[in-house]
PDB file of C-alpha atoms in Angstrom:
ATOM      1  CA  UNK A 151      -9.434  17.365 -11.658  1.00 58.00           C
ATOM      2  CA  UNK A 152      -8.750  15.551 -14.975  1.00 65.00           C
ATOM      3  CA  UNK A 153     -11.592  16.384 -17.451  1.00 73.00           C
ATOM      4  CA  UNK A 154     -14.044  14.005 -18.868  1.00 78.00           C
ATOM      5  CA  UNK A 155     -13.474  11.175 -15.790  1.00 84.00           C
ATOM      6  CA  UNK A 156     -15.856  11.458 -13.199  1.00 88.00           C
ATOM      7  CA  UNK A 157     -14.853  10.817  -9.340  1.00 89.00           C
ATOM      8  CA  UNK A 158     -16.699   7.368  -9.671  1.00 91.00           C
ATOM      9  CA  UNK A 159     -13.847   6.044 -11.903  1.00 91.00           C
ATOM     10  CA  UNK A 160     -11.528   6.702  -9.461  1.00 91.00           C
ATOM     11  CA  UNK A 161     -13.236   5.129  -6.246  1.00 93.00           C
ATOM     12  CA  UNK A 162     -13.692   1.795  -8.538  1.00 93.00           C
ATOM     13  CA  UNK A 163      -9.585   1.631  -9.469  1.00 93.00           C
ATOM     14  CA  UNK A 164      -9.018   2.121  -5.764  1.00 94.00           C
ATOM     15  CA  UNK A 165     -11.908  -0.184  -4.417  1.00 94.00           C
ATOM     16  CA  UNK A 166     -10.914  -3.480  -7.023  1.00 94.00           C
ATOM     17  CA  UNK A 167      -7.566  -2.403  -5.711  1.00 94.00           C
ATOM     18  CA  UNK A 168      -8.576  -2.676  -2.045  1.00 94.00           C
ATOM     19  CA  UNK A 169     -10.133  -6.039  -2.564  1.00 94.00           C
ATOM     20  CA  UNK A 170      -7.607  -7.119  -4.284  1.00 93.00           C
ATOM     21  CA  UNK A 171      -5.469  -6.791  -0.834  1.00 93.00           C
ATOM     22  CA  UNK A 172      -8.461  -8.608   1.073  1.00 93.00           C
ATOM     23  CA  UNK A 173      -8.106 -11.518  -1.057  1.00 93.00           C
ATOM     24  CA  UNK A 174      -4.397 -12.145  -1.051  1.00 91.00           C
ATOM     25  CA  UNK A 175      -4.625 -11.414   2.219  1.00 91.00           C
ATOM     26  CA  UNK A 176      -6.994 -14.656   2.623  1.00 90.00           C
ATOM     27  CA  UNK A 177      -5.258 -16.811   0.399  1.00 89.00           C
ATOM     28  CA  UNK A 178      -1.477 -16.389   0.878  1.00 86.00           C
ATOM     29  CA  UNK A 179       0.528 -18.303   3.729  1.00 85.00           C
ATOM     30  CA  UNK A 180       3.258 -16.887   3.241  1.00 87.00           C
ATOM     31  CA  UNK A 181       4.090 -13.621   5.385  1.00 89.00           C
ATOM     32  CA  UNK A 182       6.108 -11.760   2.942  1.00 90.00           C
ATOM     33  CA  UNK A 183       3.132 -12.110   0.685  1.00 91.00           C
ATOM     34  CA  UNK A 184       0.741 -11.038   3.295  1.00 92.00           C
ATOM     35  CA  UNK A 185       2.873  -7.866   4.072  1.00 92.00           C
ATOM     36  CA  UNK A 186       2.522  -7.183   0.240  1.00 92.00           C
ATOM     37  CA  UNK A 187      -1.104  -7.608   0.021  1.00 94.00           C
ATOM     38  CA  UNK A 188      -1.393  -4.990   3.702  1.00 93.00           C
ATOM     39  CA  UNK A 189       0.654  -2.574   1.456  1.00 92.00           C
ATOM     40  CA  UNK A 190      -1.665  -2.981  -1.919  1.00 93.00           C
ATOM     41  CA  UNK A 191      -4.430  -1.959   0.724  1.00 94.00           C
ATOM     42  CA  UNK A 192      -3.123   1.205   2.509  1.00 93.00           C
ATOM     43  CA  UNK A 193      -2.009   2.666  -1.444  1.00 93.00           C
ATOM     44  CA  UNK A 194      -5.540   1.986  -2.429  1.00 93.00           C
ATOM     45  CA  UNK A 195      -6.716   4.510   0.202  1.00 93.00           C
ATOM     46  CA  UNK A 196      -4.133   6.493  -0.767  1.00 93.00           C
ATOM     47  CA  UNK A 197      -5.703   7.060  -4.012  1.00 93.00           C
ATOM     48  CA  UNK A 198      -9.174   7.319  -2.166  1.00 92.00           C
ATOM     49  CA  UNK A 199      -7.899  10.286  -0.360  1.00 93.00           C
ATOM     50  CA  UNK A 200      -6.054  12.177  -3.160  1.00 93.00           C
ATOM     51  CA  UNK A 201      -9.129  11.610  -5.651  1.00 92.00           C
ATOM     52  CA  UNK A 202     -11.641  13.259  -3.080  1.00 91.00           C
ATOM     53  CA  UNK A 203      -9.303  16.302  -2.121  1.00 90.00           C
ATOM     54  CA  UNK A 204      -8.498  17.364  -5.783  1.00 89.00           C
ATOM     55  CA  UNK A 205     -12.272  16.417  -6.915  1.00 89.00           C
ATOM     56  CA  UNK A 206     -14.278  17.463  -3.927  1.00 89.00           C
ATOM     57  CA  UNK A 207     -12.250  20.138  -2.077  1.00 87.00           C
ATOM     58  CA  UNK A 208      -9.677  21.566  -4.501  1.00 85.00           C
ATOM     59  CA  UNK A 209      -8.365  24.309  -2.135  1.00 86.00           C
ATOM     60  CA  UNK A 210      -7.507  22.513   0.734  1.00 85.00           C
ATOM     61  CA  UNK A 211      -4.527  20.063   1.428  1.00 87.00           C
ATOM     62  CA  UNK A 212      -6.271  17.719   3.785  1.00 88.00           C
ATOM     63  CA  UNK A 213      -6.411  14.427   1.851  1.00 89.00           C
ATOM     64  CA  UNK A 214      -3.353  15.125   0.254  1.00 91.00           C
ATOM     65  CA  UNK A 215      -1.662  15.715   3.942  1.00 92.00           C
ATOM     66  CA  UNK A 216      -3.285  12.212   5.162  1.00 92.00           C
ATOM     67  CA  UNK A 217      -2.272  10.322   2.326  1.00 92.00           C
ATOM     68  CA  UNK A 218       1.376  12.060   2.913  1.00 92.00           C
ATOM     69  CA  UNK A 219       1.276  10.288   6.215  1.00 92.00           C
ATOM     70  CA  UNK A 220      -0.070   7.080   5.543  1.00 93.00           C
ATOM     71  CA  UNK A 221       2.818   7.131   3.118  1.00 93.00           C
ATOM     72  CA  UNK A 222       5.086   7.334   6.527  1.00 92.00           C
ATOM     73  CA  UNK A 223       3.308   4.726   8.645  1.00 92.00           C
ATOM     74  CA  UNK A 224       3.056   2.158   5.733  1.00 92.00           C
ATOM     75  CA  UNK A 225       7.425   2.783   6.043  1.00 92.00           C
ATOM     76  CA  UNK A 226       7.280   2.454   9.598  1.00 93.00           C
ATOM     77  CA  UNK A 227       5.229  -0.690   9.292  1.00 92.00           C
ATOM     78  CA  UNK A 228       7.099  -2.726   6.553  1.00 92.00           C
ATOM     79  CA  UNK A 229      10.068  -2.499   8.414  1.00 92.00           C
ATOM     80  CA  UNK A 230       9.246  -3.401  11.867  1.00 93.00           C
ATOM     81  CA  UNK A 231       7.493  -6.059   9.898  1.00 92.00           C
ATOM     82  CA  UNK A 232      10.324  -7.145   7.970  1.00 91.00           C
ATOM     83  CA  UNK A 233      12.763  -7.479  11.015  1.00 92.00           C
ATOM     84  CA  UNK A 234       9.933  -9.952  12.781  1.00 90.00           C
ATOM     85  CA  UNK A 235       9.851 -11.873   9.579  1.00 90.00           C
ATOM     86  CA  UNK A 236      14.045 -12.115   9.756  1.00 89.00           C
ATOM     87  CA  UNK A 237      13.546 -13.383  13.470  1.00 89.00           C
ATOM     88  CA  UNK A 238      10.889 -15.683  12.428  1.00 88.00           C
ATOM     89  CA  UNK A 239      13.254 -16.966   9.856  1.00 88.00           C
ATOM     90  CA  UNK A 240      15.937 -18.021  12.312  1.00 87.00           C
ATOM     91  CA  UNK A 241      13.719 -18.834  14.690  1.00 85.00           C
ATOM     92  CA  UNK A 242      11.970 -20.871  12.880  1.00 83.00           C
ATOM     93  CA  UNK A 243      13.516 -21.923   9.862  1.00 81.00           C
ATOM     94  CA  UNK A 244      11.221 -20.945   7.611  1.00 79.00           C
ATOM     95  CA  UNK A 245       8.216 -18.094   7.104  1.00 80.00           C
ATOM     96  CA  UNK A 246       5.117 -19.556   5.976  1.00 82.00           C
ATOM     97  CA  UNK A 247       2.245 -19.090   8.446  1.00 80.00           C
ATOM     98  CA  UNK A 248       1.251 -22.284   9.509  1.00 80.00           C
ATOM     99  CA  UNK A 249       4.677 -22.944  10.700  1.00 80.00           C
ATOM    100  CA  UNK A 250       4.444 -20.511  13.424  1.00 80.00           C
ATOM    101  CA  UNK A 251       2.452 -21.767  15.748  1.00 79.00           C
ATOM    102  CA  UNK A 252       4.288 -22.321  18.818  1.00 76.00           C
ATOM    103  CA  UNK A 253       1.851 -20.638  20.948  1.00 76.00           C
ATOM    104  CA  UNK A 254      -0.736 -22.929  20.296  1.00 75.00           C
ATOM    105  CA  UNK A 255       0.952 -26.158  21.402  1.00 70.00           C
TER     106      UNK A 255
ATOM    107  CA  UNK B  75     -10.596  11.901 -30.244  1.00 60.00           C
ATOM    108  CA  UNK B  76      -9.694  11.075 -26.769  1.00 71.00           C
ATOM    109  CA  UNK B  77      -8.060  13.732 -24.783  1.00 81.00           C
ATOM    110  CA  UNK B  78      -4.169  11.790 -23.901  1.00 84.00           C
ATOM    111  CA  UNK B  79      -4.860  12.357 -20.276  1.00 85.00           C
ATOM    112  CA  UNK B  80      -8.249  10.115 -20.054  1.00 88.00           C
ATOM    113  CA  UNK B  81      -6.074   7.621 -22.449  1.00 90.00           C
ATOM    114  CA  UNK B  82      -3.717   7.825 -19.462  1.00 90.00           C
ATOM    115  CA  UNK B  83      -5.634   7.380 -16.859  1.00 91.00           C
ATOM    116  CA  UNK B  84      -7.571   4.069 -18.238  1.00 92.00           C
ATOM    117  CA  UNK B  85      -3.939   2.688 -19.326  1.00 93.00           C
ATOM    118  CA  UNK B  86      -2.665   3.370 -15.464  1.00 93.00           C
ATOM    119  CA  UNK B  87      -6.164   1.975 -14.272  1.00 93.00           C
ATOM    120  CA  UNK B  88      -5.480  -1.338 -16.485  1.00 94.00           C
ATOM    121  CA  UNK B  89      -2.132  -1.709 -15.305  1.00 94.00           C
ATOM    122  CA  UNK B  90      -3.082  -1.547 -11.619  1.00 94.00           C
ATOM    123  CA  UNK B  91      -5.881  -3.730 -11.986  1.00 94.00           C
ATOM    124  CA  UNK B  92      -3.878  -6.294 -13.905  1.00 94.00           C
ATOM    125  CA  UNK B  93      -0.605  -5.750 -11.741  1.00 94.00           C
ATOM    126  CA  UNK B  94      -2.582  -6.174  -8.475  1.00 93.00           C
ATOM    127  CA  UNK B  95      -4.055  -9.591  -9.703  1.00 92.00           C
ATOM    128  CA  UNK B  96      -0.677 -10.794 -10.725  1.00 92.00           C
ATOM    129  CA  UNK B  97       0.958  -9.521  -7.340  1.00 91.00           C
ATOM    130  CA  UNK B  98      -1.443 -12.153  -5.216  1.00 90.00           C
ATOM    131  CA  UNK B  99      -2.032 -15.191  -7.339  1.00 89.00           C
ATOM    132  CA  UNK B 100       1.364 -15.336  -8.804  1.00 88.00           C
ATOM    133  CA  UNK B 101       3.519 -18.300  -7.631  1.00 86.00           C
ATOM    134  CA  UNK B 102       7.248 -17.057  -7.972  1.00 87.00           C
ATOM    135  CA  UNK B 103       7.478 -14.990  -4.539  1.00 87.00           C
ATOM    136  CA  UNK B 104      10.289 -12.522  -6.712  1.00 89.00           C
ATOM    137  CA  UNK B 105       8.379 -11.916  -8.992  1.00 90.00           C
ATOM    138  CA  UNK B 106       4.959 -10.787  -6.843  1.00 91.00           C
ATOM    139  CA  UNK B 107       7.388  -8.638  -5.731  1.00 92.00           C
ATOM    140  CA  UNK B 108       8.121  -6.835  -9.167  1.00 93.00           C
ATOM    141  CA  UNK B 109       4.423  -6.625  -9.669  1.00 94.00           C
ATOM    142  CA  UNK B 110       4.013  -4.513  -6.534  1.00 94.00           C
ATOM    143  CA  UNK B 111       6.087  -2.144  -7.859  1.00 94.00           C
ATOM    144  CA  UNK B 112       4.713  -1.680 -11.229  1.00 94.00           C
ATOM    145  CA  UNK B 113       1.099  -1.213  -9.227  1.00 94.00           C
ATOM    146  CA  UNK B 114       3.034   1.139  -7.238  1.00 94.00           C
ATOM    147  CA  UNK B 115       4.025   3.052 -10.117  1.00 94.00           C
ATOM    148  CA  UNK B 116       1.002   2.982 -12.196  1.00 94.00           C
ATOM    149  CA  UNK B 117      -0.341   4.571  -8.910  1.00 93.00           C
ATOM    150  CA  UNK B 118       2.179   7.294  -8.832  1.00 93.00           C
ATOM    151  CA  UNK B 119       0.861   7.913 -12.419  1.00 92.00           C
ATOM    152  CA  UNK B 120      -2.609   8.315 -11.424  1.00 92.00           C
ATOM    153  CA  UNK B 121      -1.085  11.109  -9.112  1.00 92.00           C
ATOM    154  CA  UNK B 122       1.190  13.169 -11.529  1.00 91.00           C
ATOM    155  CA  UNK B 123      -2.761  12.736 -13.558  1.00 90.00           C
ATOM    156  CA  UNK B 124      -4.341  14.612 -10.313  1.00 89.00           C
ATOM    157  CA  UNK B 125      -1.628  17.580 -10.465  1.00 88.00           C
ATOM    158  CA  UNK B 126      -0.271  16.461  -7.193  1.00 90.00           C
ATOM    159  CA  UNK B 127       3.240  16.166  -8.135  1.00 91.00           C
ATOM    160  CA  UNK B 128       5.128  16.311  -4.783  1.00 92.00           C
ATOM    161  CA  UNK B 129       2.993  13.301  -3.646  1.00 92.00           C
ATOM    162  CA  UNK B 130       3.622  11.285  -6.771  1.00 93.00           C
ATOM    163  CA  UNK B 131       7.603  11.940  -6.046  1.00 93.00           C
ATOM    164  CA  UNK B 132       7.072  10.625  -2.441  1.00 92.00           C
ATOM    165  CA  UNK B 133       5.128   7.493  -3.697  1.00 92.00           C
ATOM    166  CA  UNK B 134       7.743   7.040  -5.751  1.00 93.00           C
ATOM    167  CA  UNK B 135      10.438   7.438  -3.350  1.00 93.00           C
ATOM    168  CA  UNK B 136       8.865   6.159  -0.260  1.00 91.00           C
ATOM    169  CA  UNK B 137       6.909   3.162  -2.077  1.00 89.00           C
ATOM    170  CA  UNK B 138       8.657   2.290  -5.077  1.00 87.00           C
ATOM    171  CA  UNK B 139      12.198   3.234  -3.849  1.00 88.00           C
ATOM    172  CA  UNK B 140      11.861   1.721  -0.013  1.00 89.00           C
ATOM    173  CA  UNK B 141       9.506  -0.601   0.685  1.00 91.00           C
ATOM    174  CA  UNK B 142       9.681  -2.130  -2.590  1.00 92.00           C
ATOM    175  CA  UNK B 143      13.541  -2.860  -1.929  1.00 92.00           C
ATOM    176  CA  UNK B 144      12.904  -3.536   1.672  1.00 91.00           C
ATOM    177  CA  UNK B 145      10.793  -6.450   0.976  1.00 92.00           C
ATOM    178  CA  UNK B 146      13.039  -7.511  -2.314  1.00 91.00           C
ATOM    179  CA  UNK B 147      15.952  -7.680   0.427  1.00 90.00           C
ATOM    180  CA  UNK B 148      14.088  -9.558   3.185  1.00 90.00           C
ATOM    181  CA  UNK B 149      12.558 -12.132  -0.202  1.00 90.00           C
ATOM    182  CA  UNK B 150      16.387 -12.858  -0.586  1.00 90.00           C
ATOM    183  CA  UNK B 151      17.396 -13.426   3.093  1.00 87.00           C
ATOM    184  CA  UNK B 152      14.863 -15.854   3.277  1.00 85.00           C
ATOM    185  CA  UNK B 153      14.018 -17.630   0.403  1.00 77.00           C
ATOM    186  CA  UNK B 154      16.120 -19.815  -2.493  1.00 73.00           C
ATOM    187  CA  UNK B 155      15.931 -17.654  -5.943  1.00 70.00           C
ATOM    188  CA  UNK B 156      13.221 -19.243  -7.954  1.00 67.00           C
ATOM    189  CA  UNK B 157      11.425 -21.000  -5.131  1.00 70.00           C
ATOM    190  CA  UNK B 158       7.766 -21.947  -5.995  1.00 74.00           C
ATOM    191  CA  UNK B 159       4.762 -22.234  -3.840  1.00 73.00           C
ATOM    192  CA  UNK B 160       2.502 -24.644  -4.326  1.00 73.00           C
ATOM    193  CA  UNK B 161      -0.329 -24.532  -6.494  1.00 71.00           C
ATOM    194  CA  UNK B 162      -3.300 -23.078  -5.027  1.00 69.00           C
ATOM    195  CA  UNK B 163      -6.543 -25.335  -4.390  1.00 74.00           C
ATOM    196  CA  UNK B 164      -8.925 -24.114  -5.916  1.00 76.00           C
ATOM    197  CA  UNK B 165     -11.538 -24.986  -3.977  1.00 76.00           C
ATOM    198  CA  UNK B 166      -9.387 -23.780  -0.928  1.00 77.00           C
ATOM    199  CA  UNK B 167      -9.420 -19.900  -2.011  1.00 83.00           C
ATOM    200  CA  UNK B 168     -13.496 -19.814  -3.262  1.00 90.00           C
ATOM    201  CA  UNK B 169     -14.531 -18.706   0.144  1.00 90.00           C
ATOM    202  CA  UNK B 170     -12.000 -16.247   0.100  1.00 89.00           C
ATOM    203  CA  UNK B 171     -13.243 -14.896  -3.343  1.00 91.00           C
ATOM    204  CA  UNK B 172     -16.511 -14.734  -2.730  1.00 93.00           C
ATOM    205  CA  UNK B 173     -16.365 -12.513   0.456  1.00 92.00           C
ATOM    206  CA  UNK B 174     -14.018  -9.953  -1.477  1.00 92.00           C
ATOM    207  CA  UNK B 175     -16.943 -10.015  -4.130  1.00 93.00           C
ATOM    208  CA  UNK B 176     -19.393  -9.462  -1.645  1.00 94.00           C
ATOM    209  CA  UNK B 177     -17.398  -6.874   0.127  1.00 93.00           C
ATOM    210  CA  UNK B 178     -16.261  -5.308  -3.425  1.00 93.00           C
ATOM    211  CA  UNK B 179     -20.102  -5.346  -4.758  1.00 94.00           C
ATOM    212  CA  UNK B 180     -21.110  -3.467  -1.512  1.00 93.00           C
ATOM    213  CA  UNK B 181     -18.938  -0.918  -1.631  1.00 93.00           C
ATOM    214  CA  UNK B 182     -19.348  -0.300  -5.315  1.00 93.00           C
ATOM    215  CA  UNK B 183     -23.105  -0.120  -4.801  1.00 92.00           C
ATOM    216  CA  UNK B 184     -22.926   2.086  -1.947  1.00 91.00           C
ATOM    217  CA  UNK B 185     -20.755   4.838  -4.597  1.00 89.00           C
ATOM    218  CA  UNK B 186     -22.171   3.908  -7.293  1.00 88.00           C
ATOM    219  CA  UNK B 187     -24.881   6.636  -7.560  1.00 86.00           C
ATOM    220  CA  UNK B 188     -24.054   8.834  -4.737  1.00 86.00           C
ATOM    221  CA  UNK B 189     -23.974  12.187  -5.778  1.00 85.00           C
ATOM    222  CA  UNK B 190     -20.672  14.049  -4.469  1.00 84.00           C
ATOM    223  CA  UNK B 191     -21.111  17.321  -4.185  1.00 83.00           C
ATOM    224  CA  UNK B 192     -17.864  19.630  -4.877  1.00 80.00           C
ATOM    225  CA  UNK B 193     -17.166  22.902  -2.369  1.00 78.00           C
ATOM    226  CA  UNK B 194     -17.029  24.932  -5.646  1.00 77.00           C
ATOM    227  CA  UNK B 195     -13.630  26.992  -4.744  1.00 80.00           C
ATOM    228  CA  UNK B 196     -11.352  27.747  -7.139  1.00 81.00           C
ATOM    229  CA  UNK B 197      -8.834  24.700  -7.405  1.00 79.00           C
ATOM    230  CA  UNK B 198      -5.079  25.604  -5.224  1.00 78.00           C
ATOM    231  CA  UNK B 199      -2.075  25.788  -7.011  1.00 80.00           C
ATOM    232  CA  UNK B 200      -0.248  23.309  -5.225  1.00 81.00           C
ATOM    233  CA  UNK B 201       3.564  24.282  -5.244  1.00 84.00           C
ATOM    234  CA  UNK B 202       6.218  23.613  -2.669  1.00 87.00           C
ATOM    235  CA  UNK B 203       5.685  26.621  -0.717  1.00 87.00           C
ATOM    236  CA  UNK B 204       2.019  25.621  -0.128  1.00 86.00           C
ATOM    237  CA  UNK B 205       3.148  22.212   1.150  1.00 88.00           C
ATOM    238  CA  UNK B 206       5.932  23.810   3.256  1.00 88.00           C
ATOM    239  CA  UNK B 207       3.215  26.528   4.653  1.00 87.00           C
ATOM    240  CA  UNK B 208       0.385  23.899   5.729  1.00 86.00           C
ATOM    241  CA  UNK B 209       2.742  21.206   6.728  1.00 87.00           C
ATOM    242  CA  UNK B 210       4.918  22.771   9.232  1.00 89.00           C
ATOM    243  CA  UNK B 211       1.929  25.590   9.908  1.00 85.00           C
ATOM    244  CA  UNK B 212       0.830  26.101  13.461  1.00 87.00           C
ATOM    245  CA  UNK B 213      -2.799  27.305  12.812  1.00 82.00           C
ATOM    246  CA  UNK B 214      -5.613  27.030  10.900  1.00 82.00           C
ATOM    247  CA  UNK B 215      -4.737  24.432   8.252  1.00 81.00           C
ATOM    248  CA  UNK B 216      -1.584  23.688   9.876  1.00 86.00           C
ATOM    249  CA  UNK B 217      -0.488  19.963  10.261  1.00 90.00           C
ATOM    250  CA  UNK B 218       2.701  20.650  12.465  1.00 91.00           C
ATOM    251  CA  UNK B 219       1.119  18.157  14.998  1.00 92.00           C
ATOM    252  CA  UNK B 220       0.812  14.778  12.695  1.00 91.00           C
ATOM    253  CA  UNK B 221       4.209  15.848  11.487  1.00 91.00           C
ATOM    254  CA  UNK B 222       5.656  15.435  14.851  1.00 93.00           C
ATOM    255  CA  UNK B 223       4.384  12.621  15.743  1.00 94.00           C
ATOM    256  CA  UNK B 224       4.974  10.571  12.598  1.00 93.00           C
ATOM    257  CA  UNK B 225       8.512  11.659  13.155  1.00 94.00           C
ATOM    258  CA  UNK B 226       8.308  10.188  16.754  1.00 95.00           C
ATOM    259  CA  UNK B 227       7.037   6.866  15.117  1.00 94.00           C
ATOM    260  CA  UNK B 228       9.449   6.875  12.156  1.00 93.00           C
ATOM    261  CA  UNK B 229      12.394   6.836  14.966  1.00 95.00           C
ATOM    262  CA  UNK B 230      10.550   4.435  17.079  1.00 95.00           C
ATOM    263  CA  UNK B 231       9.842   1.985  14.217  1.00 94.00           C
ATOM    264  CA  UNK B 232      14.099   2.230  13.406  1.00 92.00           C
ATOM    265  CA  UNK B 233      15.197   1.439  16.805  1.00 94.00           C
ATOM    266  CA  UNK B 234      12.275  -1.576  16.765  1.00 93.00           C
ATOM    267  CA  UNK B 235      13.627  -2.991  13.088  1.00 91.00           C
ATOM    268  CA  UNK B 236      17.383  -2.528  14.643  1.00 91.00           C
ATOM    269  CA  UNK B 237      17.011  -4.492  18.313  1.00 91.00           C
ATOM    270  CA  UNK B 238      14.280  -6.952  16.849  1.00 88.00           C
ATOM    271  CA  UNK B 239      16.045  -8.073  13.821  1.00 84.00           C
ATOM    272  CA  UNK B 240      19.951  -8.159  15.429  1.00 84.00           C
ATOM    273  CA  UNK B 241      21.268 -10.876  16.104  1.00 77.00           C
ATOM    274  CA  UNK B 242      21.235 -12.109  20.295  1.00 71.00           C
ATOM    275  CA  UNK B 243      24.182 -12.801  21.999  1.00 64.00           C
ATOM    276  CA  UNK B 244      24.882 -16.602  22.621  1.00 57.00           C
ATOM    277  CA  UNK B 245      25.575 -15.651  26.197  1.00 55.00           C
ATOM    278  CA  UNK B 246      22.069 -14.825  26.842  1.00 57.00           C
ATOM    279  CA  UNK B 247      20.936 -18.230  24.984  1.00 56.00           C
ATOM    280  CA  UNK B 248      23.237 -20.097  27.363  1.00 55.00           C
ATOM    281  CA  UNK B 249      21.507 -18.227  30.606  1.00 55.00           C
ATOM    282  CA  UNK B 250      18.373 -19.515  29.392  1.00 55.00           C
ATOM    283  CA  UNK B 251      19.771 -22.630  28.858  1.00 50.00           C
TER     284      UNK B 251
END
């Protein structure tokens, strides 16, 4: 643990952080944007998880193990996502949001 | 006199904060882009600050170094270089604000005063051969399991990116046709 900053410090970093993530993800419309905000809100609980297993647990490896994965799925996920957004691009000729809605019509 | 590692730890904490703002309300799509990564590595910081040194290489390599590119690559396949969205309403994003305040001020209240309780063992030196024991160990404290199957997904999620984003043959367009 780093001396003189209590746990609570690091929960607020990774919480603003988290929110943060919410809130672009309301107010973008653009997907590549979006994808950036999901990935601003998986590293927040990344921190989450590290913070608890070196303050609260300091002999164990769990957090740091589950972070370590998240890690892997947030890889997995950008770039499945990335190669939808490339065949939303030719398909549609653009990537903002509101533009693909074929399904509704 | 402040001890240099809670001076670095407030400095990484500033930088995220400000870097996250930037990263959603900016308008220059390259640019939120280059404000990910400098959240991503003020975060990698924060993890060389908790001793956990093989995790800050793999944020840097995985996040910084992959994803970061990934989506720098797939910003230049799709968009003109210095294309500009246009400027948010104001009044559009307010509902938006105020349920990430709401959801923020929750969460920080429910923290807030909660008193964590530490297990009171001795802290691990975490080396490589620690990481190498637990990750690939079989029993108690072993994670050979997830390990497997994120490996499984990693290889699933490559052959997904490959047949989703390749290009289809114009004979099967014409067969539809």
């Amino acid at each position: 643990m780093i001396e003189g900053i209590p746990l609570t410090h690091f929960l607020i970093v990774s919480t603003v952080m988290f929110f943060m993530g919410v809130l672009g993800f309301f107010i973008r419309k653009n997907l590549i944007t979006i994808l950036m905000s999901i990935e601003l809100i998986l590293n927040s609980v990344n921190i989450n998880f590290l913070a608890f297993n070196r303050y609260l647990f300091p002999d164990q490896l769990q957090g740091h193990f589950f972070a370590l994965i998240v890690v892997g799925i947030a890889a997995a996920e950008a770039s499945v996502a990335i190669a939808i957004i490339i065949n939303i691009y030719r398909r549609f000729g653009g990537i903002e949001a509101e533009q693909v809605s074929e399904l509704k019509n | 006199m402040i001890a240099s590692n809670v001076l670095m730890f407030y400095l990484f904490s500033a930088v995220i904060l400000v870097f996250s703002a930037l990263t959603i309300f900016t308008r220059k799509i390259l640019r939120a882009a280059v404000f990910l990564l400098f959240t991503l590595v003020a975060t990698s910081g924060l993890y060389f600050l908790l001793n956990y040194q093989f995790m800050a290489g793999v944020q840097l390599a995985v996040y910084a170094g992959g994803i970061v590119v990934l989506i720098i690559f797939s910003i230049l396949l799709t968009h003109q270089i210095g294309h500009k969205f246009k400027k948010q309403q104001v009044l559009g994003i307010i509902p938006a604000v105020i349920i990430s305040a709401i959801g923020l001020i929750t969460a920080v209240g429910t923290f807030w005063n909660y008193p964590f309780r530490a297990n009171g063992h001795p802290a691990a030196n975490v080396d490589m051969t620690m990481i190498g024991n637990e990750l690939l160990g079989t029993g108690h404290n072993g994670y050979v399991l997830p390990f497997e199957v994120i490996s499984i997904l990693l290889l699933a999620a490559m052959v997904g990116a490959i047949v989703i984003a390749k290009k289809s043959d114009d004979k099967d367009e014409e067969k539809a046709k």
